[in-house]
PDB file of N, CA and C in Angstrom:
ATOM      1  N   UNK A   1       0.711   0.544   4.705  1.00  0.00           N
ATOM      2  CA  UNK A   1       0.434  -0.114   5.957  1.00  0.00           C
ATOM      3  C   UNK A   1       1.706  -0.758   6.476  1.00  0.00           C
ATOM      4  N   UNK A   2       1.790  -0.888   7.805  1.00  0.00           N
ATOM      5  CA  UNK A   2       2.896  -1.594   8.438  1.00  0.00           C
ATOM      6  C   UNK A   2       2.315  -2.633   9.373  1.00  0.00           C
ATOM      7  N   UNK A   3       2.904  -3.818   9.346  1.00  0.00           N
ATOM      8  CA  UNK A   3       2.429  -4.903  10.192  1.00  0.00           C
ATOM      9  C   UNK A   3       2.766  -4.626  11.654  1.00  0.00           C
ATOM     10  N   UNK A   4       1.798  -4.894  12.549  1.00  0.00           N
ATOM     11  CA  UNK A   4       2.040  -4.803  13.985  1.00  0.00           C
ATOM     12  C   UNK A   4       2.400  -6.164  14.573  1.00  0.00           C
ATOM     13  N   UNK A   5       2.498  -7.182  13.726  1.00  0.00           N
ATOM     14  CA  UNK A   5       2.882  -8.519  14.156  1.00  0.00           C
ATOM     15  C   UNK A   5       4.344  -8.473  14.605  1.00  0.00           C
ATOM     16  N   UNK A   6       4.634  -8.798  15.880  1.00  0.00           N
ATOM     17  CA  UNK A   6       6.010  -8.731  16.369  1.00  0.00           C
ATOM     18  C   UNK A   6       6.982  -9.609  15.572  1.00  0.00           C
ATOM     19  N   UNK A   7       6.481 -10.664  14.948  1.00  0.00           N
ATOM     20  CA  UNK A   7       7.329 -11.531  14.152  1.00  0.00           C
ATOM     21  C   UNK A   7       7.657 -10.981  12.777  1.00  0.00           C
ATOM     22  N   UNK A   8       6.968  -9.920  12.366  1.00  0.00           N
ATOM     23  CA  UNK A   8       7.174  -9.327  11.031  1.00  0.00           C
ATOM     24  C   UNK A   8       7.130  -7.795  11.110  1.00  0.00           C
ATOM     25  N   UNK A   9       7.988  -7.196  11.925  1.00  0.00           N
ATOM     26  CA  UNK A   9       7.902  -5.744  12.134  1.00  0.00           C
ATOM     27  C   UNK A   9       8.258  -4.901  10.911  1.00  0.00           C
ATOM     28  N   UNK A  10       8.932  -5.493   9.937  1.00  0.00           N
ATOM     29  CA  UNK A  10       9.333  -4.731   8.741  1.00  0.00           C
ATOM     30  C   UNK A  10       8.441  -4.990   7.540  1.00  0.00           C
ATOM     31  N   UNK A  11       7.338  -5.716   7.733  1.00  0.00           N
ATOM     32  CA  UNK A  11       6.428  -6.004   6.625  1.00  0.00           C
ATOM     33  C   UNK A  11       5.554  -4.791   6.351  1.00  0.00           C
ATOM     34  N   UNK A  12       5.481  -4.431   5.074  1.00  0.00           N
ATOM     35  CA  UNK A  12       4.674  -3.286   4.669  1.00  0.00           C
ATOM     36  C   UNK A  12       3.768  -3.676   3.513  1.00  0.00           C
ATOM     37  N   UNK A  13       2.755  -2.858   3.295  1.00  0.00           N
ATOM     38  CA  UNK A  13       1.830  -3.074   2.183  1.00  0.00           C
ATOM     39  C   UNK A  13       1.421  -1.716   1.652  1.00  0.00           C
ATOM     40  N   UNK A  14       1.395  -1.578   0.347  1.00  0.00           N
ATOM     41  CA  UNK A  14       0.979  -0.340  -0.315  1.00  0.00           C
ATOM     42  C   UNK A  14      -0.216  -0.674  -1.185  1.00  0.00           C
ATOM     43  N   UNK A  15      -1.284   0.081  -1.044  1.00  0.00           N
ATOM     44  CA  UNK A  15      -2.464  -0.179  -1.853  1.00  0.00           C
ATOM     45  C   UNK A  15      -3.306   1.065  -2.033  1.00  0.00           C
ATOM     46  N   UNK A  16      -4.124   1.051  -3.051  1.00  0.00           N
ATOM     47  CA  UNK A  16      -5.013   2.170  -3.383  1.00  0.00           C
ATOM     48  C   UNK A  16      -6.422   1.855  -2.909  1.00  0.00           C
ATOM     49  N   UNK A  17      -7.087   2.845  -2.340  1.00  0.00           N
ATOM     50  CA  UNK A  17      -8.485   2.713  -1.960  1.00  0.00           C
ATOM     51  C   UNK A  17      -9.119   4.097  -1.894  1.00  0.00           C
ATOM     52  N   UNK A  18     -10.426   4.141  -2.028  1.00  0.00           N
ATOM     53  CA  UNK A  18     -11.148   5.406  -1.842  1.00  0.00           C
ATOM     54  C   UNK A  18     -11.696   5.501  -0.416  1.00  0.00           C
ATOM     55  N   UNK A  19     -11.572   4.418   0.368  1.00  0.00           N
ATOM     56  CA  UNK A  19     -12.084   4.398   1.731  1.00  0.00           C
ATOM     57  C   UNK A  19     -11.057   3.726   2.657  1.00  0.00           C
ATOM     58  N   UNK A  20     -10.050   4.465   3.126  1.00  0.00           N
ATOM     59  CA  UNK A  20      -8.997   3.865   3.946  1.00  0.00           C
ATOM     60  C   UNK A  20      -9.508   3.182   5.215  1.00  0.00           C
ATOM     61  N   UNK A  21     -10.481   3.790   5.911  1.00  0.00           N
ATOM     62  CA  UNK A  21     -10.994   3.194   7.153  1.00  0.00           C
ATOM     63  C   UNK A  21     -11.585   1.808   6.888  1.00  0.00           C
ATOM     64  N   UNK A  22     -12.392   1.693   5.859  1.00  0.00           N
ATOM     65  CA  UNK A  22     -12.989   0.404   5.506  1.00  0.00           C
ATOM     66  C   UNK A  22     -11.915  -0.594   5.054  1.00  0.00           C
ATOM     67  N   UNK A  23     -10.957  -0.133   4.272  1.00  0.00           N
ATOM     68  CA  UNK A  23      -9.948  -1.031   3.713  1.00  0.00           C
ATOM     69  C   UNK A  23      -9.045  -1.622   4.780  1.00  0.00           C
ATOM     70  N   UNK A  24      -8.648  -0.830   5.776  1.00  0.00           N
ATOM     71  CA  UNK A  24      -7.795  -1.387   6.821  1.00  0.00           C
ATOM     72  C   UNK A  24      -8.560  -2.411   7.651  1.00  0.00           C
ATOM     73  N   UNK A  25      -9.854  -2.195   7.820  1.00  0.00           N
ATOM     74  CA  UNK A  25     -10.671  -3.190   8.519  1.00  0.00           C
ATOM     75  C   UNK A  25     -10.712  -4.497   7.732  1.00  0.00           C
ATOM     76  N   UNK A  26     -10.731  -4.410   6.406  1.00  0.00           N
ATOM     77  CA  UNK A  26     -10.672  -5.617   5.582  1.00  0.00           C
ATOM     78  C   UNK A  26      -9.313  -6.311   5.730  1.00  0.00           C
ATOM     79  N   UNK A  27      -8.248  -5.550   5.669  1.00  0.00           N
ATOM     80  CA  UNK A  27      -6.910  -6.134   5.800  1.00  0.00           C
ATOM     81  C   UNK A  27      -6.719  -6.787   7.171  1.00  0.00           C
ATOM     82  N   UNK A  28      -7.336  -6.230   8.197  1.00  0.00           N
ATOM     83  CA  UNK A  28      -7.197  -6.767   9.546  1.00  0.00           C
ATOM     84  C   UNK A  28      -8.191  -7.885   9.849  1.00  0.00           C
ATOM     85  N   UNK A  29      -9.022  -8.260   8.878  1.00  0.00           N
ATOM     86  CA  UNK A  29      -9.946  -9.375   9.054  1.00  0.00           C
ATOM     87  C   UNK A  29     -11.231  -9.034   9.782  1.00  0.00           C
ATOM     88  N   UNK A  30     -11.492  -7.758  10.027  1.00  0.00           N
ATOM     89  CA  UNK A  30     -12.728  -7.344  10.688  1.00  0.00           C
ATOM     90  C   UNK A  30     -13.902  -7.354   9.725  1.00  0.00           C
ATOM     91  N   UNK A  31     -13.616  -7.206   8.444  1.00  0.00           N
ATOM     92  CA  UNK A  31     -14.626  -7.227   7.389  1.00  0.00           C
ATOM     93  C   UNK A  31     -14.133  -8.140   6.284  1.00  0.00           C
ATOM     94  N   UNK A  32     -15.067  -8.621   5.497  1.00  0.00           N
ATOM     95  CA  UNK A  32     -14.709  -9.481   4.374  1.00  0.00           C
ATOM     96  C   UNK A  32     -13.941  -8.680   3.322  1.00  0.00           C
ATOM     97  N   UNK A  33     -12.970  -9.329   2.714  1.00  0.00           N
ATOM     98  CA  UNK A  33     -12.159  -8.669   1.694  1.00  0.00           C
ATOM     99  C   UNK A  33     -10.734  -8.510   2.184  1.00  0.00           C
ATOM    100  N   UNK A  34      -9.969  -7.680   1.542  1.00  0.00           N
ATOM    101  CA  UNK A  34      -8.562  -7.487   1.905  1.00  0.00           C
ATOM    102  C   UNK A  34      -7.667  -8.296   0.993  1.00  0.00           C
ATOM    103  N   UNK A  35      -6.458  -7.854   0.849  1.00  0.00           N
ATOM    104  CA  UNK A  35      -5.506  -8.530  -0.028  1.00  0.00           C
ATOM    105  C   UNK A  35      -5.021  -9.826   0.615  1.00  0.00           C
ATOM    106  N   UNK A  36      -4.874 -10.853  -0.202  1.00  0.00           N
ATOM    107  CA  UNK A  36      -4.409 -12.152   0.285  1.00  0.00           C
ATOM    108  C   UNK A  36      -3.046 -12.028   0.970  1.00  0.00           C
ATOM    109  N   UNK A  37      -2.183 -11.199   0.429  1.00  0.00           N
ATOM    110  CA  UNK A  37      -0.829 -11.050   0.976  1.00  0.00           C
ATOM    111  C   UNK A  37      -0.812 -10.488   2.391  1.00  0.00           C
ATOM    112  N   UNK A  38      -1.860  -9.802   2.814  1.00  0.00           N
ATOM    113  CA  UNK A  38      -1.849  -9.187   4.144  1.00  0.00           C
ATOM    114  C   UNK A  38      -2.359 -10.111   5.250  1.00  0.00           C
ATOM    115  N   UNK A  39      -2.925 -11.235   4.912  1.00  0.00           N
ATOM    116  CA  UNK A  39      -3.539 -12.104   5.924  1.00  0.00           C
ATOM    117  C   UNK A  39      -2.568 -12.593   6.987  1.00  0.00           C
ATOM    118  N   UNK A  40      -1.407 -13.064   6.578  1.00  0.00           N
ATOM    119  CA  UNK A  40      -0.515 -13.678   7.559  1.00  0.00           C
ATOM    120  C   UNK A  40       0.283 -12.678   8.386  1.00  0.00           C
ATOM    121  N   UNK A  41       0.190 -11.390   8.092  1.00  0.00           N
ATOM    122  CA  UNK A  41       0.942 -10.383   8.843  1.00  0.00           C
ATOM    123  C   UNK A  41       0.041  -9.474   9.675  1.00  0.00           C
ATOM    124  N   UNK A  42      -1.192  -9.881   9.899  1.00  0.00           N
ATOM    125  CA  UNK A  42      -2.135  -9.077  10.687  1.00  0.00           C
ATOM    126  C   UNK A  42      -1.656  -8.930  12.120  1.00  0.00           C
ATOM    127  N   UNK A  43      -2.037  -7.840  12.779  1.00  0.00           N
ATOM    128  CA  UNK A  43      -2.796  -6.677  12.329  1.00  0.00           C
ATOM    129  C   UNK A  43      -1.903  -5.638  11.651  1.00  0.00           C
ATOM    130  N   UNK A  44      -2.571  -4.703  10.978  1.00  0.00           N
ATOM    131  CA  UNK A  44      -1.902  -3.641  10.236  1.00  0.00           C
ATOM    132  C   UNK A  44      -2.265  -2.280  10.811  1.00  0.00           C
ATOM    133  N   UNK A  45      -1.390  -1.313  10.595  1.00  0.00           N
ATOM    134  CA  UNK A  45      -1.666   0.065  10.977  1.00  0.00           C
ATOM    135  C   UNK A  45      -1.222   0.989   9.843  1.00  0.00           C
ATOM    136  N   UNK A  46      -1.826   2.161   9.801  1.00  0.00           N
ATOM    137  CA  UNK A  46      -1.430   3.140   8.791  1.00  0.00           C
ATOM    138  C   UNK A  46      -0.082   3.757   9.148  1.00  0.00           C
ATOM    139  N   UNK A  47       0.753   3.936   8.157  1.00  0.00           N
ATOM    140  CA  UNK A  47       1.983   4.699   8.294  1.00  0.00           C
ATOM    141  C   UNK A  47       1.781   6.049   7.616  1.00  0.00           C
ATOM    142  N   UNK A  48       1.109   6.020   6.476  1.00  0.00           N
ATOM    143  CA  UNK A  48       0.831   7.246   5.729  1.00  0.00           C
ATOM    144  C   UNK A  48      -0.406   7.034   4.867  1.00  0.00           C
ATOM    145  N   UNK A  49      -1.141   8.107   4.672  1.00  0.00           N
ATOM    146  CA  UNK A  49      -2.275   8.107   3.743  1.00  0.00           C
ATOM    147  C   UNK A  49      -2.053   9.293   2.810  1.00  0.00           C
ATOM    148  N   UNK A  50      -1.919   8.996   1.540  1.00  0.00           N
ATOM    149  CA  UNK A  50      -1.723  10.039   0.530  1.00  0.00           C
ATOM    150  C   UNK A  50      -3.063  10.222  -0.170  1.00  0.00           C
ATOM    151  N   UNK A  51      -3.521  11.460  -0.277  1.00  0.00           N
ATOM    152  CA  UNK A  51      -4.837  11.704  -0.874  1.00  0.00           C
ATOM    153  C   UNK A  51      -4.797  12.944  -1.759  1.00  0.00           C
ATOM    154  N   UNK A  52      -5.907  13.194  -2.427  1.00  0.00           N
ATOM    155  CA  UNK A  52      -6.016  14.381  -3.255  1.00  0.00           C
ATOM    156  C   UNK A  52      -5.729  14.145  -4.727  1.00  0.00           C
ATOM    157  N   UNK A  53      -5.780  12.898  -5.162  1.00  0.00           N
ATOM    158  CA  UNK A  53      -5.537  12.611  -6.574  1.00  0.00           C
ATOM    159  C   UNK A  53      -6.707  13.114  -7.417  1.00  0.00           C
ATOM    160  N   UNK A  54      -6.413  13.535  -8.632  1.00  0.00           N
ATOM    161  CA  UNK A  54      -7.438  14.092  -9.506  1.00  0.00           C
ATOM    162  C   UNK A  54      -8.400  13.038 -10.024  1.00  0.00           C
ATOM    163  N   UNK A  55      -7.952  11.781 -10.055  1.00  0.00           N
ATOM    164  CA  UNK A  55      -8.814  10.709 -10.548  1.00  0.00           C
ATOM    165  C   UNK A  55      -8.339   9.391  -9.948  1.00  0.00           C
ATOM    166  N   UNK A  56      -9.187   8.356  -9.980  1.00  0.00           N
ATOM    167  CA  UNK A  56      -8.744   7.032  -9.524  1.00  0.00           C
ATOM    168  C   UNK A  56      -7.528   6.524 -10.306  1.00  0.00           C
ATOM    169  N   UNK A  57      -7.482   6.805 -11.602  1.00  0.00           N
ATOM    170  CA  UNK A  57      -6.338   6.363 -12.405  1.00  0.00           C
ATOM    171  C   UNK A  57      -5.036   6.984 -11.920  1.00  0.00           C
ATOM    172  N   UNK A  58      -5.083   8.245 -11.545  1.00  0.00           N
ATOM    173  CA  UNK A  58      -3.894   8.915 -11.029  1.00  0.00           C
ATOM    174  C   UNK A  58      -3.458   8.273  -9.711  1.00  0.00           C
ATOM    175  N   UNK A  59      -4.412   7.961  -8.847  1.00  0.00           N
ATOM    176  CA  UNK A  59      -4.101   7.301  -7.580  1.00  0.00           C
ATOM    177  C   UNK A  59      -3.500   5.925  -7.785  1.00  0.00           C
ATOM    178  N   UNK A  60      -4.050   5.164  -8.710  1.00  0.00           N
ATOM    179  CA  UNK A  60      -3.525   3.824  -8.979  1.00  0.00           C
ATOM    180  C   UNK A  60      -2.146   3.886  -9.635  1.00  0.00           C
ATOM    181  N   UNK A  61      -1.910   4.894 -10.457  1.00  0.00           N
ATOM    182  CA  UNK A  61      -0.584   5.060 -11.050  1.00  0.00           C
ATOM    183  C   UNK A  61       0.438   5.392  -9.965  1.00  0.00           C
ATOM    184  N   UNK A  62       0.059   6.255  -9.026  1.00  0.00           N
ATOM    185  CA  UNK A  62       0.946   6.577  -7.909  1.00  0.00           C
ATOM    186  C   UNK A  62       1.278   5.311  -7.117  1.00  0.00           C
ATOM    187  N   UNK A  63       0.264   4.493  -6.857  1.00  0.00           N
ATOM    188  CA  UNK A  63       0.470   3.232  -6.135  1.00  0.00           C
ATOM    189  C   UNK A  63       1.502   2.367  -6.864  1.00  0.00           C
ATOM    190  N   UNK A  64       1.368   2.220  -8.177  1.00  0.00           N
ATOM    191  CA  UNK A  64       2.293   1.385  -8.941  1.00  0.00           C
ATOM    192  C   UNK A  64       3.720   1.914  -8.833  1.00  0.00           C
ATOM    193  N   UNK A  65       3.900   3.211  -8.994  1.00  0.00           N
ATOM    194  CA  UNK A  65       5.239   3.804  -8.926  1.00  0.00           C
ATOM    195  C   UNK A  65       5.843   3.625  -7.537  1.00  0.00           C
ATOM    196  N   UNK A  66       5.024   3.730  -6.504  1.00  0.00           N
ATOM    197  CA  UNK A  66       5.494   3.565  -5.123  1.00  0.00           C
ATOM    198  C   UNK A  66       5.898   2.109  -4.874  1.00  0.00           C
ATOM    199  N   UNK A  67       5.164   1.160  -5.451  1.00  0.00           N
ATOM    200  CA  UNK A  67       5.448  -0.265  -5.276  1.00  0.00           C
ATOM    201  C   UNK A  67       6.648  -0.729  -6.098  1.00  0.00           C
ATOM    202  N   UNK A  68       6.964  -0.032  -7.170  1.00  0.00           N
ATOM    203  CA  UNK A  68       8.020  -0.454  -8.099  1.00  0.00           C
ATOM    204  C   UNK A  68       9.031   0.674  -8.345  1.00  0.00           C
ATOM    205  N   UNK A  69       9.701   1.151  -7.301  1.00  0.00           N
ATOM    206  CA  UNK A  69      10.586   2.305  -7.491  1.00  0.00           C
ATOM    207  C   UNK A  69      11.756   2.045  -8.439  1.00  0.00           C
ATOM    208  N   UNK A  70      12.229   0.810  -8.538  1.00  0.00           N
ATOM    209  CA  UNK A  70      13.368   0.524  -9.414  1.00  0.00           C
ATOM    210  C   UNK A  70      12.956   0.278 -10.857  1.00  0.00           C
ATOM    211  N   UNK A  71      11.656   0.057 -11.084  1.00  0.00           N
ATOM    212  CA  UNK A  71      11.152  -0.120 -12.447  1.00  0.00           C
ATOM    213  C   UNK A  71      10.517   1.155 -12.976  1.00  0.00           C
ATOM    214  N   UNK A  72      10.216   2.078 -12.088  1.00  0.00           N
ATOM    215  CA  UNK A  72       9.505   3.302 -12.454  1.00  0.00           C
ATOM    216  C   UNK A  72      10.467   4.356 -12.987  1.00  0.00           C
ATOM    217  N   UNK A  73      10.312   4.729 -14.249  1.00  0.00           N
ATOM    218  CA  UNK A  73      11.168   5.782 -14.795  1.00  0.00           C
ATOM    219  C   UNK A  73      10.867   7.114 -14.119  1.00  0.00           C
ATOM    220  N   UNK A  74       9.641   7.317 -13.673  1.00  0.00           N
ATOM    221  CA  UNK A  74       9.292   8.553 -12.973  1.00  0.00           C
ATOM    222  C   UNK A  74      10.106   8.680 -11.691  1.00  0.00           C
ATOM    223  N   UNK A  75      10.173   7.610 -10.904  1.00  0.00           N
ATOM    224  CA  UNK A  75      10.934   7.645  -9.653  1.00  0.00           C
ATOM    225  C   UNK A  75      12.429   7.752  -9.949  1.00  0.00           C
ATOM    226  N   UNK A  76      12.904   6.980 -10.926  1.00  0.00           N
ATOM    227  CA  UNK A  76      14.334   7.037 -11.276  1.00  0.00           C
ATOM    228  C   UNK A  76      14.735   8.460 -11.660  1.00  0.00           C
ATOM    229  N   UNK A  77      13.927   9.105 -12.473  1.00  0.00           N
ATOM    230  CA  UNK A  77      14.238  10.471 -12.906  1.00  0.00           C
ATOM    231  C   UNK A  77      14.170  11.453 -11.735  1.00  0.00           C
ATOM    232  N   UNK A  78      13.265  11.196 -10.794  1.00  0.00           N
ATOM    233  CA  UNK A  78      13.112  12.087  -9.645  1.00  0.00           C
ATOM    234  C   UNK A  78      14.305  12.018  -8.702  1.00  0.00           C
ATOM    235  N   UNK A  79      14.914  10.837  -8.576  1.00  0.00           N
ATOM    236  CA  UNK A  79      16.043  10.690  -7.652  1.00  0.00           C
ATOM    237  C   UNK A  79      17.390  10.677  -8.380  1.00  0.00           C
ATOM    238  N   UNK A  80      17.374  10.835  -9.690  1.00  0.00           N
ATOM    239  CA  UNK A  80      18.601  10.974 -10.452  1.00  0.00           C
ATOM    240  C   UNK A  80      19.294   9.672 -10.822  1.00  0.00           C
ATOM    241  N   UNK A  81      18.559   8.556 -10.850  1.00  0.00           N
ATOM    242  CA  UNK A  81      19.151   7.290 -11.272  1.00  0.00           C
ATOM    243  C   UNK A  81      18.835   7.043 -12.735  1.00  0.00           C
ATOM    244  N   UNK A  82      19.737   6.363 -13.421  1.00  0.00           N
ATOM    245  CA  UNK A  82      19.493   6.022 -14.825  1.00  0.00           C
ATOM    246  C   UNK A  82      19.542   4.529 -15.023  1.00  0.00           C
TER     247      UNK A  82
END
């Protein structure tokens, strides 16, 4: 997600969900729920939706690697950093 708040145009959020439409409504305060970190940068819009994972665990692992590229050995190996 990317914040549409003019004061925070570079704020992003990465998260896993099985229902993107419902989840963005939560992040934008239209429905109850949503991550605490997204409240002050509302509203949000999708930049990308990655789908097709074989299991929820695979999707959550992808989320972790995307959120932690410098700690992820998978990402480091993919881009050639040691």
